[in-house]
mmCIF file of C-alpha atoms and ligand atoms in Angstrom:
data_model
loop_
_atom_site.group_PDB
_atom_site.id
_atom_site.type_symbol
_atom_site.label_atom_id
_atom_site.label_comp_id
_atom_site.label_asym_id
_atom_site.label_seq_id
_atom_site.Cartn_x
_atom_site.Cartn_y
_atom_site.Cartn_z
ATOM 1 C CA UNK A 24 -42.378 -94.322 5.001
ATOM 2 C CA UNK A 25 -40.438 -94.482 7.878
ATOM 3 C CA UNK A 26 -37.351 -92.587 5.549
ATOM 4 C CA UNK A 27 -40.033 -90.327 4.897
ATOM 5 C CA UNK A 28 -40.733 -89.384 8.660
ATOM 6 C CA UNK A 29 -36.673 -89.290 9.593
ATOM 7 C CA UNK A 30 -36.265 -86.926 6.472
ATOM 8 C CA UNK A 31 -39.245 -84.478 7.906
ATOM 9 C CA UNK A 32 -37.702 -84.773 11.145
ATOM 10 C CA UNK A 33 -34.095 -83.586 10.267
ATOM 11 C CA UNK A 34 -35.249 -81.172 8.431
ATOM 12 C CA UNK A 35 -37.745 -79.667 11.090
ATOM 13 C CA UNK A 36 -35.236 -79.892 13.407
ATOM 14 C CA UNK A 37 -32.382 -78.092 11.717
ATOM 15 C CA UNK A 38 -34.618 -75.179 10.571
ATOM 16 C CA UNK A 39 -35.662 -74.863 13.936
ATOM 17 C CA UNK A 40 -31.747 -74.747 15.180
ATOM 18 C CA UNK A 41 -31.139 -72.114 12.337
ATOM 19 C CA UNK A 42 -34.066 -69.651 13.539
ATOM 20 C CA UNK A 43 -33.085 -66.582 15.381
ATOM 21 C CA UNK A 44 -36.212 -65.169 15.719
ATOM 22 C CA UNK A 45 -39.483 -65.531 16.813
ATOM 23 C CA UNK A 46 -41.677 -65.414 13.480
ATOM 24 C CA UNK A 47 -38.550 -67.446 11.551
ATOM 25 C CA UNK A 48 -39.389 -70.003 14.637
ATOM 26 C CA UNK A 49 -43.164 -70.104 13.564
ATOM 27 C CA UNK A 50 -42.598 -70.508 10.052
ATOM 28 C CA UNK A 51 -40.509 -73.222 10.885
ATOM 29 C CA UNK A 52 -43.271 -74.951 13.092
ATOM 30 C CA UNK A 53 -46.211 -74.537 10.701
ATOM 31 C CA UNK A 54 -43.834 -76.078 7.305
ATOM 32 C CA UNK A 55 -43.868 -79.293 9.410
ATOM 33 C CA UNK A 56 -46.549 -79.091 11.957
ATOM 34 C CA UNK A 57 -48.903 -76.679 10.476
ATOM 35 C CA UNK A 58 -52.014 -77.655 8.588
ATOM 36 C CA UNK A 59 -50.442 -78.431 5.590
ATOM 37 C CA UNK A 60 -47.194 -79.109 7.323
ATOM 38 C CA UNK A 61 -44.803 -81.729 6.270
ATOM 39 C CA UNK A 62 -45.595 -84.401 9.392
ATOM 40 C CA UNK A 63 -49.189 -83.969 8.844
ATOM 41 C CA UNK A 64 -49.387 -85.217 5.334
ATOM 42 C CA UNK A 65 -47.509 -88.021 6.671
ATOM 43 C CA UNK A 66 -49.622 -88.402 9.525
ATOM 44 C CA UNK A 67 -52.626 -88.685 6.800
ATOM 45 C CA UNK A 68 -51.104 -90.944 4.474
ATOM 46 C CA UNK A 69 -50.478 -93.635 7.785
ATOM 47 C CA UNK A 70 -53.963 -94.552 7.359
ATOM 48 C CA UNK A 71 -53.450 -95.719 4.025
ATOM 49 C CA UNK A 72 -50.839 -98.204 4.987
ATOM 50 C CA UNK A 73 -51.039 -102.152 5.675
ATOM 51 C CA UNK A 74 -51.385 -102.699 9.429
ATOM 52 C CA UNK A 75 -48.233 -104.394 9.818
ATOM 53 C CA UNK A 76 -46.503 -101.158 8.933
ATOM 54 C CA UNK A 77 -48.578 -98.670 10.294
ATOM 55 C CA UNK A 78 -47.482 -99.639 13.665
ATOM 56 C CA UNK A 79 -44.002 -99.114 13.510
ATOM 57 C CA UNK A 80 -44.716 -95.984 11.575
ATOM 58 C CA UNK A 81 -47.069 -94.666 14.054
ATOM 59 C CA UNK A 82 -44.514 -94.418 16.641
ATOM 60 C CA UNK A 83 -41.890 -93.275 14.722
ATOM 61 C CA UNK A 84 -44.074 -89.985 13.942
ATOM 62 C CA UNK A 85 -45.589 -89.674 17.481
ATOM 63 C CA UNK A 86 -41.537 -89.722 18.191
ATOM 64 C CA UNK A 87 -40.430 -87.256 15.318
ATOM 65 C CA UNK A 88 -43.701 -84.831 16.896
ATOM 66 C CA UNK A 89 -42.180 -85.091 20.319
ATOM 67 C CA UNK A 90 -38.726 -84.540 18.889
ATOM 68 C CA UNK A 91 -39.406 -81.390 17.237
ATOM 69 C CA UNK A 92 -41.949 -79.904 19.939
ATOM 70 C CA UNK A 93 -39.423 -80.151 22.066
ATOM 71 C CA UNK A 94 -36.535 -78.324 19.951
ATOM 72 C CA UNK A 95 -39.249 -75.554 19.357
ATOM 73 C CA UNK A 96 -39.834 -74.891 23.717
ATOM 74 C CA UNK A 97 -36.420 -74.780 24.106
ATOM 75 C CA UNK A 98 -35.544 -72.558 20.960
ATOM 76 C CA UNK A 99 -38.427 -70.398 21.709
ATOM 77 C CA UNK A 100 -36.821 -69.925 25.082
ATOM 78 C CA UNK A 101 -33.582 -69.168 24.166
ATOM 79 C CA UNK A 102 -34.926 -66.533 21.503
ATOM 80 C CA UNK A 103 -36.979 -64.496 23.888
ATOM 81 C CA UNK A 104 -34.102 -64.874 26.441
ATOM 82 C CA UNK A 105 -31.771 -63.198 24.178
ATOM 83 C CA UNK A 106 -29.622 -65.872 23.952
ATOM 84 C CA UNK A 107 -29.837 -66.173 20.176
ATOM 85 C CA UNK A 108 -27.305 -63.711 18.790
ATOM 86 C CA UNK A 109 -28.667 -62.771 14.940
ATOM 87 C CA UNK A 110 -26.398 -63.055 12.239
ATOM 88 C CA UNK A 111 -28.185 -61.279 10.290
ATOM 89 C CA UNK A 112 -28.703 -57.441 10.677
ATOM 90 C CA UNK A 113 -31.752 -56.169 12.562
ATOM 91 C CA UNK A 114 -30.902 -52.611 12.221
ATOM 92 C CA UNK A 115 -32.244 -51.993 8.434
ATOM 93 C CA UNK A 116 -29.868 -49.281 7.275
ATOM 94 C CA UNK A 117 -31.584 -49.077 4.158
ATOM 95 C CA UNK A 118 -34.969 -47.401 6.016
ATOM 96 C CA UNK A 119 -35.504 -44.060 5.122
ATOM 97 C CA UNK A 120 -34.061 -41.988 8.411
ATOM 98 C CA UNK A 121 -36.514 -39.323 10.149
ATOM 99 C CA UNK A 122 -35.886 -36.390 8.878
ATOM 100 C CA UNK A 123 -36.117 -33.586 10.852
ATOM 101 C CA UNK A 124 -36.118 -29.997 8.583
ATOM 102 C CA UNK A 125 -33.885 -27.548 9.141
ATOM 103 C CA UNK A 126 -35.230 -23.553 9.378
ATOM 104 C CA UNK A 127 -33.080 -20.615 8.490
ATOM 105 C CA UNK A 128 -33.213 -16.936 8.360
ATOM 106 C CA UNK A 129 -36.144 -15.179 7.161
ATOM 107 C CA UNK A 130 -34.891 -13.633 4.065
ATOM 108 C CA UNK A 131 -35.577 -10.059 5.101
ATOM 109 C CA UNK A 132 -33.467 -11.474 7.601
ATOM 110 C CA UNK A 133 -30.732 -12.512 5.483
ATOM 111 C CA UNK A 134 -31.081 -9.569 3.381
ATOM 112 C CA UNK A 135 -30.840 -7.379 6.888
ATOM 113 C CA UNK A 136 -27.877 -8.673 7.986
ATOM 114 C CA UNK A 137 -26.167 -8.084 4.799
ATOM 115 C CA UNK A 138 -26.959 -4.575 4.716
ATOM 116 C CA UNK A 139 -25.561 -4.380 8.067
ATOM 117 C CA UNK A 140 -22.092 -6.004 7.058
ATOM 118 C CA UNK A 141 -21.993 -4.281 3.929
ATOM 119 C CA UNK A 142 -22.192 -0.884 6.302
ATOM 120 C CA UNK A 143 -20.043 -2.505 9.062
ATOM 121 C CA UNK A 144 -17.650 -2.432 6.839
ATOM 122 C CA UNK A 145 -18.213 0.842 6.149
ATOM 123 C CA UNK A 146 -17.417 2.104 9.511
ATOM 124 C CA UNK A 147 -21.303 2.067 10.779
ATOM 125 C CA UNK A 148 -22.214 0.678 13.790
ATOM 126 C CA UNK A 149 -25.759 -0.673 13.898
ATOM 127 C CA UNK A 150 -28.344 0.739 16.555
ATOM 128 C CA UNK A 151 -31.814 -0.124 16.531
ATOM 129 C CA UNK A 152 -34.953 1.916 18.276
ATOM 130 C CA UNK A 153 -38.490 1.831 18.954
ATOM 131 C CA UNK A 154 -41.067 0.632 17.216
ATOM 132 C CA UNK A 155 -43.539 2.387 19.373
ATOM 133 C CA UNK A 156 -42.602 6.257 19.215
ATOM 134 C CA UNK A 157 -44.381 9.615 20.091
ATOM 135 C CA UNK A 158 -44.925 11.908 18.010
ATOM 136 C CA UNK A 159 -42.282 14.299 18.379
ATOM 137 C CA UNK A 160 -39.476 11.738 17.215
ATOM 138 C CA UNK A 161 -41.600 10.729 14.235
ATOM 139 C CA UNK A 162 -42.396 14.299 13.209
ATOM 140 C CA UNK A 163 -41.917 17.398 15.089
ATOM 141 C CA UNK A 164 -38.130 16.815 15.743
ATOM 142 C CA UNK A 165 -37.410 15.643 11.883
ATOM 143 C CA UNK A 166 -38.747 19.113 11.283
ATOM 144 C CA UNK A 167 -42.246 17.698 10.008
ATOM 145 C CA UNK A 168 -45.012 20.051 11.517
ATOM 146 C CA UNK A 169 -48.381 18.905 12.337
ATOM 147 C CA UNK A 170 -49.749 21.702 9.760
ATOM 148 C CA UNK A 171 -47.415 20.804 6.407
ATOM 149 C CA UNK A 172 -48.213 19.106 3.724
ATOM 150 C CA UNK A 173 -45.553 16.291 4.174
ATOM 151 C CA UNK A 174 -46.749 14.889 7.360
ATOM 152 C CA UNK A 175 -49.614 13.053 5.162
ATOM 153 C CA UNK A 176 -46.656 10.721 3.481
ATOM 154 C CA UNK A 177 -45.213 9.686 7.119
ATOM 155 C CA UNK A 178 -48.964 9.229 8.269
ATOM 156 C CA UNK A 179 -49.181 5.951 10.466
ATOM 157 C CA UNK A 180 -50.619 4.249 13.350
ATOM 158 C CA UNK A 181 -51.598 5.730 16.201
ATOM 159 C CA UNK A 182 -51.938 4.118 19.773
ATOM 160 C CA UNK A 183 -53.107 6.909 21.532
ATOM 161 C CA UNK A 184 -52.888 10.549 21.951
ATOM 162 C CA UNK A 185 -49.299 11.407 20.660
ATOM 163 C CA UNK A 186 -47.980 7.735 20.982
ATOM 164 C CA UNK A 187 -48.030 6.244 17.520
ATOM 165 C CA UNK A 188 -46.387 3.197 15.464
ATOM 166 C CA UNK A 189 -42.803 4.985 13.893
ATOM 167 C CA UNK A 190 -44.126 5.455 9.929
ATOM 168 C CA UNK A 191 -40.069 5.032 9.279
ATOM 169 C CA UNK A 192 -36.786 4.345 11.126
ATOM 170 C CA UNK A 193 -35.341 9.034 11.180
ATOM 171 C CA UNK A 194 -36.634 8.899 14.766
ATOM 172 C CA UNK A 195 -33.625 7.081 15.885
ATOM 173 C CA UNK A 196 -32.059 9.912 14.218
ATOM 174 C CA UNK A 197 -32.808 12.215 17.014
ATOM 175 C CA UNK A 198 -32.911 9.578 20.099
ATOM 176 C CA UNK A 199 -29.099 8.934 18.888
ATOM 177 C CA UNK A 200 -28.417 12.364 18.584
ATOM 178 C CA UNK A 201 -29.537 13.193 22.040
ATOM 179 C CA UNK A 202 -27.726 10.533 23.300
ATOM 180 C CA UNK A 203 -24.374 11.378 21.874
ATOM 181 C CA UNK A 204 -21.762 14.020 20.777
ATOM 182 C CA UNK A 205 -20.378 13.776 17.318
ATOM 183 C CA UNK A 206 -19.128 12.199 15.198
ATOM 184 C CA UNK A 207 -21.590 9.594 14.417
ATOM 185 C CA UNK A 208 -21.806 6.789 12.047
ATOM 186 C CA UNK A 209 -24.560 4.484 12.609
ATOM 187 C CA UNK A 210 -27.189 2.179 10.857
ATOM 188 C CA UNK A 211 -30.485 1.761 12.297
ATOM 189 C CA UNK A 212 -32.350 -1.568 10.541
ATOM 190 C CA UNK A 213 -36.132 -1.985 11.735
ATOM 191 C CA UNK A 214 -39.779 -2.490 11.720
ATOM 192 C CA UNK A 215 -41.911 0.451 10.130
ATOM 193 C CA UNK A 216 -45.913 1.269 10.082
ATOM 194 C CA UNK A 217 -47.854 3.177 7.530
ATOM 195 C CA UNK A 218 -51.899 2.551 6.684
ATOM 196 C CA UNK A 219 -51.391 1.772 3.439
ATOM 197 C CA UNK A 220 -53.573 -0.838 1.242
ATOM 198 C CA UNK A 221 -51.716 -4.043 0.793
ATOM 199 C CA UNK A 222 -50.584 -4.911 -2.930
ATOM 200 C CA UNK A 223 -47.617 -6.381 -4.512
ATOM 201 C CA UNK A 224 -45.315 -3.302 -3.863
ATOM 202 C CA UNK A 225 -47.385 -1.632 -0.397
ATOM 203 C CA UNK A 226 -47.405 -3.259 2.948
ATOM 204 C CA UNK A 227 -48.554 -1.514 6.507
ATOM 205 C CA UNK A 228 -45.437 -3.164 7.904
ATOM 206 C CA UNK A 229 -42.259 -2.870 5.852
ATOM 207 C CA UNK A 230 -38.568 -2.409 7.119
ATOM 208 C CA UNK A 231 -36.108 0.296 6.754
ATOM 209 C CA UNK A 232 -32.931 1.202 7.605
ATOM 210 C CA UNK A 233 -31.807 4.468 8.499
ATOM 211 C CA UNK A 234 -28.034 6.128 7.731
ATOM 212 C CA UNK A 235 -26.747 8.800 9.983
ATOM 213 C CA UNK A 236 -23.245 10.609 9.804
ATOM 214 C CA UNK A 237 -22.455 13.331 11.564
ATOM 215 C CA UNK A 238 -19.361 15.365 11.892
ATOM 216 C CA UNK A 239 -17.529 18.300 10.900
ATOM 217 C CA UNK A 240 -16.700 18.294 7.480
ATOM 218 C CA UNK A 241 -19.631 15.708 6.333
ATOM 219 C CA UNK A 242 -20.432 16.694 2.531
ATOM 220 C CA UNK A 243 -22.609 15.387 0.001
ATOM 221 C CA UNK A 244 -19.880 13.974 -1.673
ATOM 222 C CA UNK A 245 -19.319 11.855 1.235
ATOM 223 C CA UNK A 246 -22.991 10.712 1.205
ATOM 224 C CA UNK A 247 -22.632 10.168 -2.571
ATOM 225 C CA UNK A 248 -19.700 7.796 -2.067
ATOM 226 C CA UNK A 249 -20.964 5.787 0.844
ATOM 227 C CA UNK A 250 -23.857 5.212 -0.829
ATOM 228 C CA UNK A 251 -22.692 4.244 -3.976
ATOM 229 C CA UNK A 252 -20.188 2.046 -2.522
ATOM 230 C CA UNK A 253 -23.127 0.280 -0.380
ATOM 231 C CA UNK A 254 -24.780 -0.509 -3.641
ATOM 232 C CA UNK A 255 -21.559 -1.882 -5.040
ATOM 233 C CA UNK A 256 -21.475 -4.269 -2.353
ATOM 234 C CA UNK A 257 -25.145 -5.199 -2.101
ATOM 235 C CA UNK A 258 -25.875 -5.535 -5.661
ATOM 236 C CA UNK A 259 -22.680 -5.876 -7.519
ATOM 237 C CA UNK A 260 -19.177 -3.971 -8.794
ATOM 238 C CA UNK A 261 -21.059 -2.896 -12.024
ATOM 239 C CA UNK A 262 -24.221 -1.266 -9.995
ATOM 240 C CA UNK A 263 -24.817 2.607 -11.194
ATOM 241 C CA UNK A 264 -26.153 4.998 -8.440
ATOM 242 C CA UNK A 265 -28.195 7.833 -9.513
ATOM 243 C CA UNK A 266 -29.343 10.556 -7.406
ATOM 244 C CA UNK A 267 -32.576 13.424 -8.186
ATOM 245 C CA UNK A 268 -33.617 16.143 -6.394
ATOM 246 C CA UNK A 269 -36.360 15.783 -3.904
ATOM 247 C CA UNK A 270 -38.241 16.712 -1.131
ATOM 248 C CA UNK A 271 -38.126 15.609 2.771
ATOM 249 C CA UNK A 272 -38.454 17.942 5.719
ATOM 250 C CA UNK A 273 -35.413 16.697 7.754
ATOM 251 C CA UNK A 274 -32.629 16.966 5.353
ATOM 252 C CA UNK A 275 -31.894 19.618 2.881
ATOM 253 C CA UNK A 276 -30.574 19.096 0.281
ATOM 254 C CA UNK A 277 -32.517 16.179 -0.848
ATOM 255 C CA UNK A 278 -32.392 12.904 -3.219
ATOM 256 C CA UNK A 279 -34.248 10.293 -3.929
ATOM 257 C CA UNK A 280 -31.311 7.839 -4.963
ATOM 258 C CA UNK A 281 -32.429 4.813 -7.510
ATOM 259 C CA UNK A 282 -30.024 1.833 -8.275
ATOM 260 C CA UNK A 283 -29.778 0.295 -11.976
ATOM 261 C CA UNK A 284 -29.666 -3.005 -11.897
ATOM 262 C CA UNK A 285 -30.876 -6.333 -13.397
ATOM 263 C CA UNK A 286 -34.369 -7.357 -12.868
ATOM 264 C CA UNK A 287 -35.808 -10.578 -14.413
ATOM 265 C CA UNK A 288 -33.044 -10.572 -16.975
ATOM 266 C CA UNK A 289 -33.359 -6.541 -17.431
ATOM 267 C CA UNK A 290 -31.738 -3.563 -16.523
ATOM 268 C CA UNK A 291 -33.322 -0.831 -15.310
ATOM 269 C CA UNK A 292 -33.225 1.862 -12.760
ATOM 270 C CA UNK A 293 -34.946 1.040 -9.291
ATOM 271 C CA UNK A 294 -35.794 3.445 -6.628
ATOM 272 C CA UNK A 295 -34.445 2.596 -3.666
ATOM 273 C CA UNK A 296 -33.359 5.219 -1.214
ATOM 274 C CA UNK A 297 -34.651 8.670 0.114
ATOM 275 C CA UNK A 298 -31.339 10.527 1.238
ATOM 276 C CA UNK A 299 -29.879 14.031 1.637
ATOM 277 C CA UNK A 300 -27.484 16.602 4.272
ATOM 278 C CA UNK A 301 -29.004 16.723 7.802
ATOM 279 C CA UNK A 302 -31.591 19.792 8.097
ATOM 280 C CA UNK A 303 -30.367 22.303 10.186
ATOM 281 C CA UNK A 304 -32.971 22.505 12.509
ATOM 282 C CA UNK A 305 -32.903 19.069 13.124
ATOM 283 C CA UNK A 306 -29.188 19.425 14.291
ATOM 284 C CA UNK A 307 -31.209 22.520 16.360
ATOM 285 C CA UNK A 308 -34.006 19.907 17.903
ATOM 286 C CA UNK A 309 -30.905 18.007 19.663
ATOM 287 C CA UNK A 310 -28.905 20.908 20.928
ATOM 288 C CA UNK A 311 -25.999 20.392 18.306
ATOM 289 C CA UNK A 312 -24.432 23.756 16.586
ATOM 290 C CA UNK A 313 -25.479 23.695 12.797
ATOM 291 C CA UNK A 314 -22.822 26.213 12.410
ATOM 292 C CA UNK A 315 -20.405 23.383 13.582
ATOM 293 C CA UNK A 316 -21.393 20.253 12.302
ATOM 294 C CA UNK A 317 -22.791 18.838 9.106
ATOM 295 C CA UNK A 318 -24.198 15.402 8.282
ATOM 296 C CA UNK A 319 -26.145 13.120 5.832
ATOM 297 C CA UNK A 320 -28.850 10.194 6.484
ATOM 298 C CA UNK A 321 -30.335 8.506 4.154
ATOM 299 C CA UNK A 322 -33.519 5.313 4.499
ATOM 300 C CA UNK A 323 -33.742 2.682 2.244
ATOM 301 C CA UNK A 324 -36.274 0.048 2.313
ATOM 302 C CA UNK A 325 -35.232 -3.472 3.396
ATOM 303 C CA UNK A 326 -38.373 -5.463 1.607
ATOM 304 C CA UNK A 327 -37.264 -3.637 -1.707
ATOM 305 C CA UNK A 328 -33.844 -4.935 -1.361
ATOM 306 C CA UNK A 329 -34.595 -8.788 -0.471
ATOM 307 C CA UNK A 330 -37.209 -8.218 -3.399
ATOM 308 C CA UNK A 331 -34.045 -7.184 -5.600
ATOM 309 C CA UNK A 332 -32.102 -9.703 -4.637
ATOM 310 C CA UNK A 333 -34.239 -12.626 -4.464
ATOM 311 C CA UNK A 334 -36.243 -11.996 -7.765
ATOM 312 C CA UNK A 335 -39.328 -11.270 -5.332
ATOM 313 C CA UNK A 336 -42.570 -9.414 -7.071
ATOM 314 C CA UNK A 337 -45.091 -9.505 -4.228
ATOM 315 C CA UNK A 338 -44.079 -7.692 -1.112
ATOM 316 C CA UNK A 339 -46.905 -9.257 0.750
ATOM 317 C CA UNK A 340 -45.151 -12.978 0.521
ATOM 318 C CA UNK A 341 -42.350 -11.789 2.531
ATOM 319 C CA UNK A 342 -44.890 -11.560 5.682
ATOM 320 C CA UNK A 343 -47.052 -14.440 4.684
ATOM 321 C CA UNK A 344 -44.590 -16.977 6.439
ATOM 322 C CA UNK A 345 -45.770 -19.399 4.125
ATOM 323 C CA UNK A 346 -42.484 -22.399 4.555
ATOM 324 C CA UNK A 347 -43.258 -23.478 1.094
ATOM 325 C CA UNK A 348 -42.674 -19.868 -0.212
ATOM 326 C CA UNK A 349 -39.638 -19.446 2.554
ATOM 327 C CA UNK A 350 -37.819 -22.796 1.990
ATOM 328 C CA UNK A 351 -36.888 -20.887 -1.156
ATOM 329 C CA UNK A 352 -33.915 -19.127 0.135
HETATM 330 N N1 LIG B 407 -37.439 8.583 6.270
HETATM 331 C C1 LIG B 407 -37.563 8.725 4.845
HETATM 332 C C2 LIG B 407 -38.714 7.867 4.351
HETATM 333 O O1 LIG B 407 -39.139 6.993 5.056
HETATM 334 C C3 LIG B 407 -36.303 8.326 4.133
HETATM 335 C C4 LIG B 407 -35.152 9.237 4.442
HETATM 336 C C5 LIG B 407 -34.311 8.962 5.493
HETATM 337 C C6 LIG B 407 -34.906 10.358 3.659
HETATM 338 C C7 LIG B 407 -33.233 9.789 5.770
HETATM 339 C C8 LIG B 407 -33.865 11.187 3.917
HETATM 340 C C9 LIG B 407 -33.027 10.904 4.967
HETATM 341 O O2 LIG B 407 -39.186 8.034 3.246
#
């Protein structure tokens, strides 16, 4: 018996000394002292012994009790005083860190700044306008009278009287114009209004940007090989550029300029541009000799291209800003 109590007691004691923290302590305390605990069964069985024994035994576990009360103070002390240094790690490496996502660009965004590098490095310098425009810049200077038929396809927004939301990015056309002499080369990317019904190819807000040379020996051959050169870039060396007559009141003559390229595994040809040579009397709306100078400009939608490029079929998720549709790209 009294083996028995020495045995409990060394042990007790030494996996007290080995704890190095405060719940390793408690286990410790409750395997000998606990319920169930090694002393206690000991404790239990002194009852059952002869008297002669039980004596001797008696003390020797009121001792061991003592003994290993005290070793749990102090250790508890030292633990909570910091003086324990633990062997083992307490920093678990292996818990999963926080993990804090990441954004990036919107991909009209991404697909915006290509189209301005891709032009950047074709000598264009990119300007940028106002969303909120009067009248005259969206129509009346581009040569778009109140009274013709056209004006219904640039019909937009209005705010009030002749202050309106710009149904596409030509009035920066004429604000650049006014602003300087030739020879101009500039890009204008932005924001565009027109009341159109939402569906998977129509939004009231889509972006554009706008082309505009200027100079004195700008031909539609040049306009032909910038812009088939763009599309090279944007799209790849093998892109085809095709170009068919059309119809807008600021340039004359006009295209409508469609890109073949792969969609969903198949080639076709895609609309993507309207284009054409600088109307004369828009050159005449900004005070610049249309004897002298010549020019092209050209608008291509910047939803259509990320939609190209990105294997997007529904305009509308582009302004849903839905992350799980974004996180795509
Ligand atoms: N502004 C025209 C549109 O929105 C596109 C265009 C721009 C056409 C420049 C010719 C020249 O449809």
């Amino acid at each position: 018996m009294q083996d028995a109590v020495r045995q409990a007691r060394d042990e007790a004691l030494a996996r007290i000394g080995r704890a190095e923290m405060l719940d390793e302590l408690e286990q410790a305390r409750s395997a000998c002292l606990g319920r169930s605990g090694a002393l206690k069964a000991l404790m239990q069985k002194l009852g059952t012994l002869p008297p002669e024994e039980r004596r001797a035994a008696g003390q020797l576990l009121n001792e061991a009790k003592a003994a290993i009360e005290e070793a749990l103070a102090a250790r508890r002390e030292a633990i909570g005083a910091g003086q324990v240094r633990a062997t083992r790690a307490t920093l678990d490496i292996s818990v999963p860190g926080k993990c804090r996502p990441i954004g990036h660009e919107h991909p009209l965004r991404q697909a915006e700044a290509e189209l301005r590098e891709v032009f950047a490095r074709l000598g264009f310098e990119a300007v940028e306008g106002p969303e909120v425009e009067l009248a005259y810049y969206n129509f009346e200077a581009l040569n778009i009278p109140a009274e013709h038929p056209s004006h219904d396809s640039f019909d937009t927004f209005y705010v009030e009287g002749d202050v309106l939301l710009r149904s596409h990015t030509s009035p920066v056309q004429i604000r650049v114009m006014e602003q300087r002499k030739p020879p101009i080369r500039v890009v204008v990317p932005g924001r565009v209004f027109r009341p159109d019904t939402p569906d998977a190819t129509h939004s009231p807000v889509f972006h554009q940007i706008e082309g505009l040379v200027v100079g004195e020996d700008v031909t539609f051959a040049d306009l032909k090989a910038v812009l088939a050169m763009a599309m090279r870039e944007l799209f790849g060396p093998d892109t085809q550029t095709r170009f068919r007559p059309s119809f807008f009141p600021f340039t004359e003559p006009s295209a409508e300029v469609d890109v073949y390229c792969e969609i969903g595994g198949q080639r076709r040809w895609l609309e993507l541009l309207g284009a054409g040579m600088v109307h004369p009397k828009v050159f005449e709306a900004v005070g610049y000799d249309p004897e002298r100078y010549t020019g092209f400009a050209f608008g291509m939608g910047i939803d259509r291209v990320a939609m190209l490029k990105y294997g997007i079929t529904d305009i509308r998720l582009l302004l849903e800003n839905d992350v799980r549709f974004l996180d795509q790209f």
